[in-house]
Structure formats: structure tokens, C-alpha cells
Amino acid sequence: MRRRFVFLLNNPPKLKKNSTEKKKRREKMTSKILVIGATGYIGKVFVEGSVKSGHATFALVRESSLTDPVKAKLVESFKDLGVTILYGSLNEKESLVKAIKHVDVVISAVGRTQILDQVNIIDAIKEAGNVKRFLPSEYGNDVDRTLAIEPALSEFIMKAQIRRAIEAAEIPYTYVVTGCFAGFFVPSLGQCHLRLKSPPTDKVSIYDSGNAKAIINTEEDIVAYTMKTVDDPRTLNKILYIHPSKNIVSQNDMVSLWERKIGKTLEKTYVSEEELLKSIQEAEPPMDFVMGLIHMVLVQGDLTSFTIDPSVGVEASELYPDVNYMSVDEFLNQFV
């Protein structure tokens, strides 16, 4: 009895528990993920988030991009995380098919100028024949239900065309509708064309009444929700809407939150819709596009102009209540 007692002391249940937990984690890591557009603004967050979520992660990178010191350093940081770097591009079918054959989930994070080039990804996925889900580059509004005007409208039409191509090819998909990137919208309190790094402490322009509701999420939370969906059958061939209640805010809401934090009332200049439309017409690219986003989000209320149809979409914070997302209020704290 004494020997058995000693044996149990030397092999406490904790080790068995840890072993079981590791096994469960391995069982959950079913998908291998390829990120295309990995060195871009949201692409790099997807790469890091995929690794953090425990997925075997691959990044498709153009060899020519390594001549850029910033991107070369980023790729090295990916390697340090254990990411497998695959060299190729959207316009090299052989390298694209070869890369896709390594994985079973493809996440595209390509930029605006390459939206239609995603037809090459669709063709490569069809040829590879092993992908169980494709997430095209969207990460904004629902392009099938947009109220946008030109020049922004043209981009959303292209994204909708990619949706139709995916469906026609019968490729399993999830479309991720994220609302605005907090890193882009919040520091400027909605004045995105100013490209501010921190909110103003003196004055702010309010567009129209300032009451149209927007949806704003941090880039990290967007990725966290997206990683939850890649293996979830409930989101297969559906739209994932990232609409957490605390992040449905108007421009006036954002400004009020900031004023309370700094203990000061900002001087407000109200810009009518007519004035904003005139500014869009007079602006040069890409500023006309950015100001078009302001009109779409903060004047037309594009992101909250509809209710989610449960036959085609699901809401992320309801589906994944375990994700501890950051509110706009909390995001503002870093600037105080």
C-alpha cells in the first residue's frame, strides 16, 4: 500500500489533466490556414491571430515584397511565430495552387486594388480540391445591402461579384462583415480623412446630425471572431456579422465618450450632407473614397440599416460569447 501511495504522489492528477487538455487542444486544431495578403494592414493581424488560436498557419508572400525592409522584418517575425512562408502571388497560378494544397482554409486579406484578382484564388481552390472554407477579402459592410455612393460603391460591387463567383463555383465560404476598423475610425472620432493618431482635444467636425449608428471593432477582435468561425459548421455558407452591442455607436456617442475622458467639451462644426457630398466630388483619390466611407457610415448609417436575416447570417458576439471584445469606450482609454 505504501508503494502505491508513493506512486500516486509522484504522479499527481495534474499531469493527467494537462495531458488531457493538450489532447483536446490538438483535436480542436483541425484546420490549417493560409493567409493571402499577409503583409497588409489586416493581413498581418490574421496571421498573428491564426497562430494565437493554435492553427497551423501559412502565409503567401511575394518574394519581391521582401525588398521592402518593413515587410521583410514582418515576414521574419512571422517565421519566429512558427508560420510557414510560401512564396507566390495571385497572378502565378502554379504557386497559388501549390500553396492552397497545404491547407484546408483560405483567408484572403488582399487590398482594394486586388479585389477582382480573387477570381484567381477561386480558380486555384477549385483546382486544388481540398479547401473546406474560403473567406474572401471583405471586412467592412455587407456589400449586398449597401447604401454607398461612388466612388466607394464600385469597390463594393466588385466584392459582391466575388461573392457570386464563389457561390457559382460551389466553394464553401464564410463572408465576414466587420463594420469599421477601430484603428482607422476611432482616433479621428470619425474624421478618417484627417488620419489622426489620437483624438482631437479642441474641435471636431460632426457629419449631418451625428446620430447615425456605426459599428466599430478592433482589428484584433475581428480576427478573434473570424478564427472562431473557420471550423464552425454554423457559419458555413453564411455571413458572419460582427455586431457586438457595445460597439454600435454614433459619432456623437464617440465624441461624448472622449469628452468625458478628457473632461472637456470639444468645439463642434456641423457638416451637412450636401457639404460632404460636394467635398467627395472635389477630392482626389484616394481621399474621395475615404470621405465616401464617412458619408456611408456616419450619414447614411449603412452598417445598421438592416436587421440580420438568420437564414443567411449570424451575429458573432451571440455565437461566441466567450470572446471578451474591447468596446469603443475601452479603446479610447489608450489615448488619455
mmCIF file of C-alpha atoms in Angstrom:
data_model
loop_
_atom_site.group_PDB
_atom_site.id
_atom_site.type_symbol
_atom_site.label_atom_id
_atom_site.label_comp_id
_atom_site.label_asym_id
_atom_site.label_seq_id
_atom_site.Cartn_x
_atom_site.Cartn_y
_atom_site.Cartn_z
ATOM 1 C CA MET A 1 0.000 0.000 0.000
ATOM 2 C CA ARG A 2 2.832 2.355 0.878
ATOM 3 C CA ARG A 3 4.455 1.886 -2.535
ATOM 4 C CA ARG A 4 1.188 2.548 -4.308
ATOM 5 C CA PHE A 5 0.637 5.645 -2.159
ATOM 6 C CA VAL A 6 4.084 6.931 -3.057
ATOM 7 C CA PHE A 7 3.482 6.201 -6.713
ATOM 8 C CA LEU A 8 0.311 8.282 -6.696
ATOM 9 C CA LEU A 9 2.098 11.151 -5.018
ATOM 10 C CA ASN A 10 4.781 11.069 -7.704
ATOM 11 C CA ASN A 11 2.141 11.066 -10.440
ATOM 12 C CA PRO A 12 -0.420 13.652 -9.352
ATOM 13 C CA PRO A 13 -3.693 14.066 -11.288
ATOM 14 C CA LYS A 14 -2.440 17.452 -12.538
ATOM 15 C CA LEU A 15 -0.199 15.767 -15.102
ATOM 16 C CA LYS A 16 -3.080 13.710 -16.413
ATOM 17 C CA LYS A 17 -5.264 16.794 -16.599
ATOM 18 C CA ASN A 18 -2.622 18.705 -18.539
ATOM 19 C CA SER A 19 -2.232 15.768 -20.891
ATOM 20 C CA THR A 20 -5.985 15.677 -21.460
ATOM 21 C CA GLU A 21 -6.098 19.430 -22.083
ATOM 22 C CA LYS A 22 -3.279 19.195 -24.622
ATOM 23 C CA LYS A 23 -5.103 16.370 -26.387
ATOM 24 C CA LYS A 24 -8.274 18.443 -26.536
ATOM 25 C CA ARG A 25 -6.339 21.380 -27.970
ATOM 26 C CA ARG A 26 -4.804 19.136 -30.612
ATOM 27 C CA GLU A 27 -8.239 17.835 -31.532
ATOM 28 C CA LYS A 28 -9.502 21.395 -31.915
ATOM 29 C CA MET A 29 -6.628 22.331 -34.224
ATOM 30 C CA THR A 30 -8.252 20.709 -37.211
ATOM 31 C CA SER A 31 -7.733 23.409 -39.803
ATOM 32 C CA LYS A 32 -4.579 24.590 -41.494
ATOM 33 C CA ILE A 33 -4.928 28.200 -42.546
ATOM 34 C CA LEU A 34 -3.420 30.091 -45.468
ATOM 35 C CA VAL A 35 -3.488 33.900 -45.304
ATOM 36 C CA ILE A 36 -3.209 35.684 -48.643
ATOM 37 C CA GLY A 37 -2.312 39.354 -48.342
ATOM 38 C CA ALA A 38 -0.441 38.500 -45.167
ATOM 39 C CA THR A 39 1.742 41.614 -45.006
ATOM 40 C CA GLY A 40 -1.139 44.056 -45.356
ATOM 41 C CA TYR A 41 -2.943 46.120 -42.720
ATOM 42 C CA ILE A 42 -5.400 43.445 -41.590
ATOM 43 C CA GLY A 43 -3.500 40.512 -43.120
ATOM 44 C CA LYS A 44 -0.726 40.610 -40.548
ATOM 45 C CA VAL A 45 -3.307 40.574 -37.745
ATOM 46 C CA PHE A 46 -4.894 37.489 -39.310
ATOM 47 C CA VAL A 47 -1.526 35.723 -39.387
ATOM 48 C CA GLU A 48 -0.814 36.508 -35.749
ATOM 49 C CA GLY A 49 -4.379 35.642 -34.699
ATOM 50 C CA SER A 50 -4.297 32.328 -36.532
ATOM 51 C CA VAL A 51 -1.126 31.316 -34.708
ATOM 52 C CA LYS A 52 -2.549 32.500 -31.384
ATOM 53 C CA SER A 53 -5.645 30.365 -31.985
ATOM 54 C CA GLY A 54 -3.470 27.282 -32.393
ATOM 55 C CA HIS A 55 -3.805 26.765 -36.130
ATOM 56 C CA ALA A 56 -1.014 25.626 -38.377
ATOM 57 C CA THR A 57 -0.537 28.875 -40.261
ATOM 58 C CA PHE A 58 0.801 29.571 -43.746
ATOM 59 C CA ALA A 59 1.367 32.977 -45.328
ATOM 60 C CA LEU A 60 1.553 33.595 -49.064
ATOM 61 C CA VAL A 61 4.170 36.268 -49.730
ATOM 62 C CA ARG A 62 5.553 37.768 -52.934
ATOM 63 C CA GLU A 63 9.330 37.398 -52.993
ATOM 64 C CA SER A 64 9.554 40.896 -54.460
ATOM 65 C CA SER A 65 7.904 42.303 -51.321
ATOM 66 C CA LEU A 66 10.990 41.336 -49.307
ATOM 67 C CA THR A 67 12.864 44.248 -50.869
ATOM 68 C CA ASP A 68 10.732 46.435 -48.592
ATOM 69 C CA PRO A 69 12.616 46.489 -45.235
ATOM 70 C CA VAL A 70 9.387 46.841 -43.244
ATOM 71 C CA LYS A 71 7.733 43.860 -44.920
ATOM 72 C CA ALA A 72 10.920 41.813 -44.759
ATOM 73 C CA LYS A 73 11.053 42.397 -40.995
ATOM 74 C CA LEU A 74 7.374 41.443 -40.727
ATOM 75 C CA VAL A 75 7.959 38.179 -42.582
ATOM 76 C CA GLU A 76 10.829 37.368 -40.228
ATOM 77 C CA SER A 77 8.504 37.964 -37.280
ATOM 78 C CA PHE A 78 6.040 35.519 -38.851
ATOM 79 C CA LYS A 79 8.786 32.912 -39.040
ATOM 80 C CA ASP A 80 9.580 33.491 -35.369
ATOM 81 C CA LEU A 81 5.933 32.672 -34.597
ATOM 82 C CA GLY A 82 6.231 29.379 -36.458
ATOM 83 C CA VAL A 83 4.414 30.497 -39.598
ATOM 84 C CA THR A 84 5.289 28.676 -42.813
ATOM 85 C CA ILE A 85 6.143 31.223 -45.511
ATOM 86 C CA LEU A 86 5.115 30.270 -49.049
ATOM 87 C CA TYR A 87 6.300 32.372 -51.967
ATOM 88 C CA GLY A 88 3.943 33.191 -54.803
ATOM 89 C CA SER A 89 1.307 35.654 -55.971
ATOM 90 C CA LEU A 90 -2.283 35.885 -57.148
ATOM 91 C CA ASN A 91 -1.090 36.031 -60.728
ATOM 92 C CA GLU A 92 1.047 32.880 -60.561
ATOM 93 C CA LYS A 93 -1.448 30.041 -60.743
ATOM 94 C CA GLU A 94 1.046 27.249 -60.149
ATOM 95 C CA SER A 95 2.376 28.808 -56.927
ATOM 96 C CA LEU A 96 -1.165 29.629 -55.808
ATOM 97 C CA VAL A 97 -2.452 26.079 -56.294
ATOM 98 C CA LYS A 98 0.650 24.653 -54.621
ATOM 99 C CA ALA A 99 0.165 26.924 -51.602
ATOM 100 C CA ILE A 100 -3.533 26.107 -51.296
ATOM 101 C CA LYS A 101 -2.835 22.364 -51.316
ATOM 102 C CA HIS A 102 -1.046 22.796 -47.966
ATOM 103 C CA VAL A 103 -4.210 23.927 -46.162
ATOM 104 C CA ASP A 104 -7.934 23.477 -45.802
ATOM 105 C CA VAL A 105 -8.961 27.089 -45.008
ATOM 106 C CA VAL A 106 -8.012 30.099 -47.129
ATOM 107 C CA ILE A 107 -8.365 33.635 -45.756
ATOM 108 C CA SER A 108 -7.916 36.457 -48.236
ATOM 109 C CA ALA A 109 -6.860 39.862 -46.926
ATOM 110 C CA VAL A 110 -5.894 41.443 -50.243
ATOM 111 C CA GLY A 111 -6.223 45.176 -50.654
ATOM 112 C CA ARG A 112 -8.626 47.292 -52.688
ATOM 113 C CA THR A 113 -6.688 47.093 -55.937
ATOM 114 C CA GLN A 114 -6.732 43.281 -55.934
ATOM 115 C CA ILE A 115 -10.368 42.558 -55.122
ATOM 116 C CA LEU A 116 -11.206 41.159 -58.572
ATOM 117 C CA ASP A 117 -7.920 39.228 -58.653
ATOM 118 C CA GLN A 118 -9.545 36.929 -56.116
ATOM 119 C CA VAL A 119 -11.090 35.081 -59.064
ATOM 120 C CA ASN A 120 -7.630 33.537 -59.353
ATOM 121 C CA ILE A 121 -7.953 32.246 -55.791
ATOM 122 C CA ILE A 122 -11.358 30.797 -56.635
ATOM 123 C CA ASP A 123 -9.928 29.012 -59.694
ATOM 124 C CA ALA A 124 -6.966 27.713 -57.684
ATOM 125 C CA ILE A 125 -9.238 26.432 -54.900
ATOM 126 C CA LYS A 126 -11.316 24.569 -57.469
ATOM 127 C CA GLU A 127 -8.217 23.008 -58.977
ATOM 128 C CA ALA A 128 -6.669 22.106 -55.624
ATOM 129 C CA GLY A 129 -9.884 20.456 -54.484
ATOM 130 C CA ASN A 130 -9.031 20.301 -50.779
ATOM 131 C CA VAL A 131 -10.308 23.570 -49.284
ATOM 132 C CA LYS A 132 -13.180 23.259 -46.835
ATOM 133 C CA ARG A 133 -13.750 27.008 -46.483
ATOM 134 C CA PHE A 134 -12.815 30.280 -48.190
ATOM 135 C CA LEU A 135 -13.093 33.694 -46.554
ATOM 136 C CA PRO A 136 -12.741 36.397 -49.236
ATOM 137 C CA SER A 137 -11.444 39.877 -48.511
ATOM 138 C CA GLU A 138 -14.411 41.896 -47.192
ATOM 139 C CA TYR A 139 -14.060 43.145 -43.584
ATOM 140 C CA GLY A 140 -16.406 46.117 -43.751
ATOM 141 C CA ASN A 141 -20.051 46.434 -44.719
ATOM 142 C CA ASP A 142 -22.474 43.910 -46.201
ATOM 143 C CA VAL A 143 -21.815 44.561 -49.861
ATOM 144 C CA ASP A 144 -25.136 43.028 -50.903
ATOM 145 C CA ARG A 145 -27.068 45.542 -48.783
ATOM 146 C CA THR A 146 -25.027 48.719 -49.097
ATOM 147 C CA LEU A 147 -26.304 52.289 -49.366
ATOM 148 C CA ALA A 148 -22.921 53.574 -50.568
ATOM 149 C CA ILE A 149 -22.421 56.048 -53.385
ATOM 150 C CA GLU A 150 -19.479 56.411 -55.750
ATOM 151 C CA PRO A 151 -16.571 56.094 -55.585
ATOM 152 C CA ALA A 152 -16.940 53.607 -52.722
ATOM 153 C CA LEU A 153 -19.838 51.839 -54.428
ATOM 154 C CA SER A 154 -17.641 50.487 -57.229
ATOM 155 C CA GLU A 155 -15.452 48.607 -54.750
ATOM 156 C CA PHE A 156 -18.461 47.044 -53.052
ATOM 157 C CA ILE A 157 -19.869 45.972 -56.408
ATOM 158 C CA MET A 158 -16.574 44.165 -57.077
ATOM 159 C CA LYS A 159 -16.749 42.429 -53.699
ATOM 160 C CA ALA A 160 -20.303 41.347 -54.491
ATOM 161 C CA GLN A 161 -19.078 39.950 -57.808
ATOM 162 C CA ILE A 162 -16.525 37.854 -55.915
ATOM 163 C CA ARG A 163 -19.326 36.542 -53.696
ATOM 164 C CA ARG A 164 -21.301 35.457 -56.738
ATOM 165 C CA ALA A 165 -18.227 33.804 -58.269
ATOM 166 C CA ILE A 166 -17.616 31.823 -55.066
ATOM 167 C CA GLU A 167 -21.212 30.668 -54.981
ATOM 168 C CA ALA A 168 -21.224 29.767 -58.686
ATOM 169 C CA ALA A 169 -18.072 27.692 -58.150
ATOM 170 C CA GLU A 170 -19.788 25.975 -55.198
ATOM 171 C CA ILE A 171 -16.865 26.721 -52.890
ATOM 172 C CA PRO A 172 -17.688 26.560 -49.155
ATOM 173 C CA TYR A 173 -17.447 30.069 -47.724
ATOM 174 C CA THR A 174 -17.975 32.470 -44.858
ATOM 175 C CA TYR A 175 -18.325 36.191 -45.560
ATOM 176 C CA VAL A 176 -17.082 38.289 -42.639
ATOM 177 C CA VAL A 177 -18.847 41.643 -42.169
ATOM 178 C CA THR A 178 -16.907 43.532 -39.524
ATOM 179 C CA GLY A 179 -18.013 47.129 -39.515
ATOM 180 C CA CYS A 180 -15.258 49.741 -39.221
ATOM 181 C CA PHE A 181 -11.709 49.151 -38.041
ATOM 182 C CA ALA A 182 -11.286 50.871 -34.672
ATOM 183 C CA GLY A 183 -7.694 51.771 -35.500
ATOM 184 C CA PHE A 184 -8.916 53.723 -38.507
ATOM 185 C CA PHE A 185 -12.123 55.328 -37.235
ATOM 186 C CA VAL A 186 -11.738 55.971 -33.510
ATOM 187 C CA PRO A 187 -8.513 58.053 -33.244
ATOM 188 C CA SER A 188 -10.072 60.630 -35.569
ATOM 189 C CA LEU A 189 -13.547 60.400 -33.981
ATOM 190 C CA GLY A 190 -14.871 59.567 -37.425
ATOM 191 C CA GLN A 191 -12.887 62.226 -39.324
ATOM 192 C CA CYS A 192 -10.970 59.497 -41.143
ATOM 193 C CA HIS A 193 -9.619 61.740 -43.882
ATOM 194 C CA LEU A 194 -7.519 63.549 -41.255
ATOM 195 C CA ARG A 195 -5.597 60.328 -40.443
ATOM 196 C CA LEU A 196 -5.184 61.340 -36.803
ATOM 197 C CA LYS A 197 -3.133 59.155 -34.468
ATOM 198 C CA SER A 198 -5.071 60.264 -31.383
ATOM 199 C CA PRO A 199 -8.422 62.024 -30.873
ATOM 200 C CA PRO A 200 -8.534 65.829 -31.034
ATOM 201 C CA THR A 201 -8.732 67.829 -27.811
ATOM 202 C CA ASP A 202 -10.002 71.107 -29.241
ATOM 203 C CA LYS A 203 -12.532 70.724 -32.046
ATOM 204 C CA VAL A 204 -14.314 68.144 -34.178
ATOM 205 C CA SER A 205 -16.448 68.060 -37.319
ATOM 206 C CA ILE A 206 -19.811 66.321 -36.898
ATOM 207 C CA TYR A 207 -21.332 64.916 -40.062
ATOM 208 C CA ASP A 208 -25.022 65.570 -40.619
ATOM 209 C CA SER A 209 -26.747 65.164 -37.231
ATOM 210 C CA GLY A 210 -24.035 62.852 -35.887
ATOM 211 C CA ASN A 211 -26.707 60.366 -34.815
ATOM 212 C CA ALA A 212 -26.346 57.640 -37.468
ATOM 213 C CA LYS A 213 -25.226 54.425 -35.781
ATOM 214 C CA ALA A 214 -21.970 52.833 -36.898
ATOM 215 C CA ILE A 215 -20.344 49.537 -35.900
ATOM 216 C CA ILE A 216 -16.689 49.732 -34.868
ATOM 217 C CA ASN A 217 -14.479 46.818 -33.795
ATOM 218 C CA THR A 218 -10.795 46.458 -33.036
ATOM 219 C CA GLU A 219 -8.778 44.627 -35.640
ATOM 220 C CA GLU A 220 -7.737 42.042 -33.039
ATOM 221 C CA ASP A 221 -11.345 41.291 -32.083
ATOM 222 C CA ILE A 222 -12.306 40.981 -35.744
ATOM 223 C CA VAL A 223 -9.631 38.345 -36.153
ATOM 224 C CA ALA A 224 -10.569 36.595 -32.894
ATOM 225 C CA TYR A 225 -14.168 36.178 -34.058
ATOM 226 C CA THR A 226 -13.031 35.108 -37.516
ATOM 227 C CA MET A 227 -10.795 32.395 -36.078
ATOM 228 C CA LYS A 228 -13.797 31.048 -34.180
ATOM 229 C CA THR A 229 -15.742 30.640 -37.379
ATOM 230 C CA VAL A 230 -13.285 28.703 -39.568
ATOM 231 C CA ASP A 231 -14.203 25.319 -38.089
ATOM 232 C CA ASP A 232 -17.772 26.130 -37.040
ATOM 233 C CA PRO A 233 -20.475 24.423 -39.149
ATOM 234 C CA ARG A 234 -22.979 27.056 -38.006
ATOM 235 C CA THR A 235 -21.220 29.679 -40.120
ATOM 236 C CA LEU A 236 -20.656 27.563 -43.214
ATOM 237 C CA ASN A 237 -22.016 29.283 -46.328
ATOM 238 C CA LYS A 238 -23.264 32.178 -44.208
ATOM 239 C CA ILE A 239 -22.374 35.756 -43.361
ATOM 240 C CA LEU A 240 -20.707 36.379 -40.006
ATOM 241 C CA TYR A 241 -21.767 39.804 -38.759
ATOM 242 C CA ILE A 242 -19.532 41.207 -36.012
ATOM 243 C CA HIS A 243 -22.063 43.496 -34.336
ATOM 244 C CA PRO A 244 -21.410 43.455 -30.555
ATOM 245 C CA SER A 245 -23.873 45.736 -28.771
ATOM 246 C CA LYS A 246 -21.302 47.963 -27.034
ATOM 247 C CA ASN A 247 -19.716 48.814 -30.377
ATOM 248 C CA ILE A 248 -22.842 50.080 -32.090
ATOM 249 C CA VAL A 249 -22.202 53.795 -31.663
ATOM 250 C CA SER A 250 -22.846 57.092 -33.409
ATOM 251 C CA GLN A 251 -20.279 59.810 -34.000
ATOM 252 C CA ASN A 252 -21.951 61.803 -31.223
ATOM 253 C CA ASP A 253 -21.538 58.806 -28.919
ATOM 254 C CA MET A 254 -17.811 58.610 -29.695
ATOM 255 C CA VAL A 255 -17.319 62.326 -29.129
ATOM 256 C CA SER A 256 -19.232 62.219 -25.819
ATOM 257 C CA LEU A 257 -17.171 59.276 -24.592
ATOM 258 C CA TRP A 258 -13.980 61.156 -25.408
ATOM 259 C CA GLU A 259 -15.160 64.412 -23.830
ATOM 260 C CA ARG A 260 -15.913 62.600 -20.573
ATOM 261 C CA LYS A 261 -12.438 61.076 -20.546
ATOM 262 C CA ILE A 262 -10.608 64.366 -21.060
ATOM 263 C CA GLY A 263 -13.034 66.451 -19.000
ATOM 264 C CA LYS A 264 -13.511 68.946 -21.786
ATOM 265 C CA THR A 265 -16.182 69.859 -24.348
ATOM 266 C CA LEU A 266 -14.959 69.992 -27.925
ATOM 267 C CA GLU A 267 -15.923 72.786 -30.289
ATOM 268 C CA LYS A 268 -18.260 71.231 -32.860
ATOM 269 C CA THR A 269 -18.686 72.173 -36.501
ATOM 270 C CA TYR A 270 -21.622 70.518 -38.206
ATOM 271 C CA VAL A 271 -21.067 69.453 -41.805
ATOM 272 C CA SER A 272 -24.279 68.962 -43.776
ATOM 273 C CA GLU A 273 -24.756 66.012 -46.091
ATOM 274 C CA GLU A 274 -24.736 68.392 -49.050
ATOM 275 C CA GLU A 275 -21.393 69.842 -47.985
ATOM 276 C CA LEU A 276 -19.922 66.384 -47.526
ATOM 277 C CA LEU A 277 -21.154 65.236 -50.943
ATOM 278 C CA LYS A 278 -19.538 68.291 -52.526
ATOM 279 C CA SER A 279 -16.262 67.508 -50.750
ATOM 280 C CA ILE A 280 -16.370 63.936 -52.076
ATOM 281 C CA GLN A 281 -16.807 65.209 -55.634
ATOM 282 C CA GLU A 282 -13.934 67.659 -55.294
ATOM 283 C CA ALA A 283 -11.488 65.326 -53.519
ATOM 284 C CA GLU A 284 -8.736 63.420 -55.305
ATOM 285 C CA PRO A 285 -8.257 59.636 -54.943
ATOM 286 C CA PRO A 286 -7.931 58.013 -52.507
ATOM 287 C CA MET A 287 -9.353 60.788 -50.314
ATOM 288 C CA ASP A 288 -12.640 60.752 -52.223
ATOM 289 C CA PHE A 289 -13.027 57.089 -51.270
ATOM 290 C CA VAL A 290 -12.282 57.777 -47.598
ATOM 291 C CA MET A 291 -14.779 60.637 -47.477
ATOM 292 C CA GLY A 292 -17.262 58.374 -49.231
ATOM 293 C CA LEU A 293 -16.874 55.944 -46.330
ATOM 294 C CA ILE A 294 -17.628 58.764 -43.896
ATOM 295 C CA HIS A 295 -20.826 59.507 -45.816
ATOM 296 C CA MET A 296 -21.805 55.833 -45.969
ATOM 297 C CA VAL A 297 -21.127 55.076 -42.300
ATOM 298 C CA LEU A 298 -21.795 58.315 -40.415
ATOM 299 C CA VAL A 299 -24.528 59.888 -42.547
ATOM 300 C CA GLN A 300 -26.408 57.049 -44.232
ATOM 301 C CA GLY A 301 -25.961 54.591 -41.380
ATOM 302 C CA ASP A 302 -25.134 51.854 -43.870
ATOM 303 C CA LEU A 303 -23.840 49.394 -41.249
ATOM 304 C CA THR A 304 -27.025 49.434 -39.176
ATOM 305 C CA SER A 305 -29.629 49.977 -41.888
ATOM 306 C CA PHE A 306 -30.934 46.402 -41.722
ATOM 307 C CA THR A 307 -31.586 43.519 -39.385
ATOM 308 C CA ILE A 308 -29.695 40.251 -39.757
ATOM 309 C CA ASP A 309 -31.586 37.625 -41.725
ATOM 310 C CA PRO A 310 -30.986 34.377 -39.792
ATOM 311 C CA SER A 311 -31.369 32.347 -42.963
ATOM 312 C CA VAL A 312 -28.189 33.872 -44.387
ATOM 313 C CA GLY A 313 -26.294 35.341 -41.443
ATOM 314 C CA VAL A 314 -25.325 35.018 -37.785
ATOM 315 C CA GLU A 315 -24.088 37.552 -35.226
ATOM 316 C CA ALA A 316 -20.629 36.861 -33.834
ATOM 317 C CA SER A 317 -20.958 38.079 -30.231
ATOM 318 C CA GLU A 318 -24.111 35.990 -29.774
ATOM 319 C CA LEU A 319 -22.490 32.944 -31.332
ATOM 320 C CA TYR A 320 -19.218 33.323 -29.413
ATOM 321 C CA PRO A 321 -19.980 34.976 -26.043
ATOM 322 C CA ASP A 322 -16.620 33.748 -24.732
ATOM 323 C CA VAL A 323 -14.783 36.354 -26.827
ATOM 324 C CA ASN A 324 -14.055 39.246 -24.472
ATOM 325 C CA TYR A 325 -14.231 42.011 -27.054
ATOM 326 C CA MET A 326 -12.992 45.558 -26.493
ATOM 327 C CA SER A 327 -15.629 48.288 -26.545
ATOM 328 C CA VAL A 328 -15.138 51.651 -28.238
ATOM 329 C CA ASP A 329 -15.182 53.201 -24.767
ATOM 330 C CA GLU A 330 -12.314 50.952 -23.657
ATOM 331 C CA PHE A 331 -10.403 51.541 -26.887
ATOM 332 C CA LEU A 332 -10.389 55.279 -26.210
ATOM 333 C CA ASN A 333 -8.666 54.779 -22.859
ATOM 334 C CA GLN A 334 -5.263 54.326 -24.516
ATOM 335 C CA PHE A 335 -5.299 57.951 -25.677
ATOM 336 C CA VAL A 336 -5.976 59.555 -22.282
#
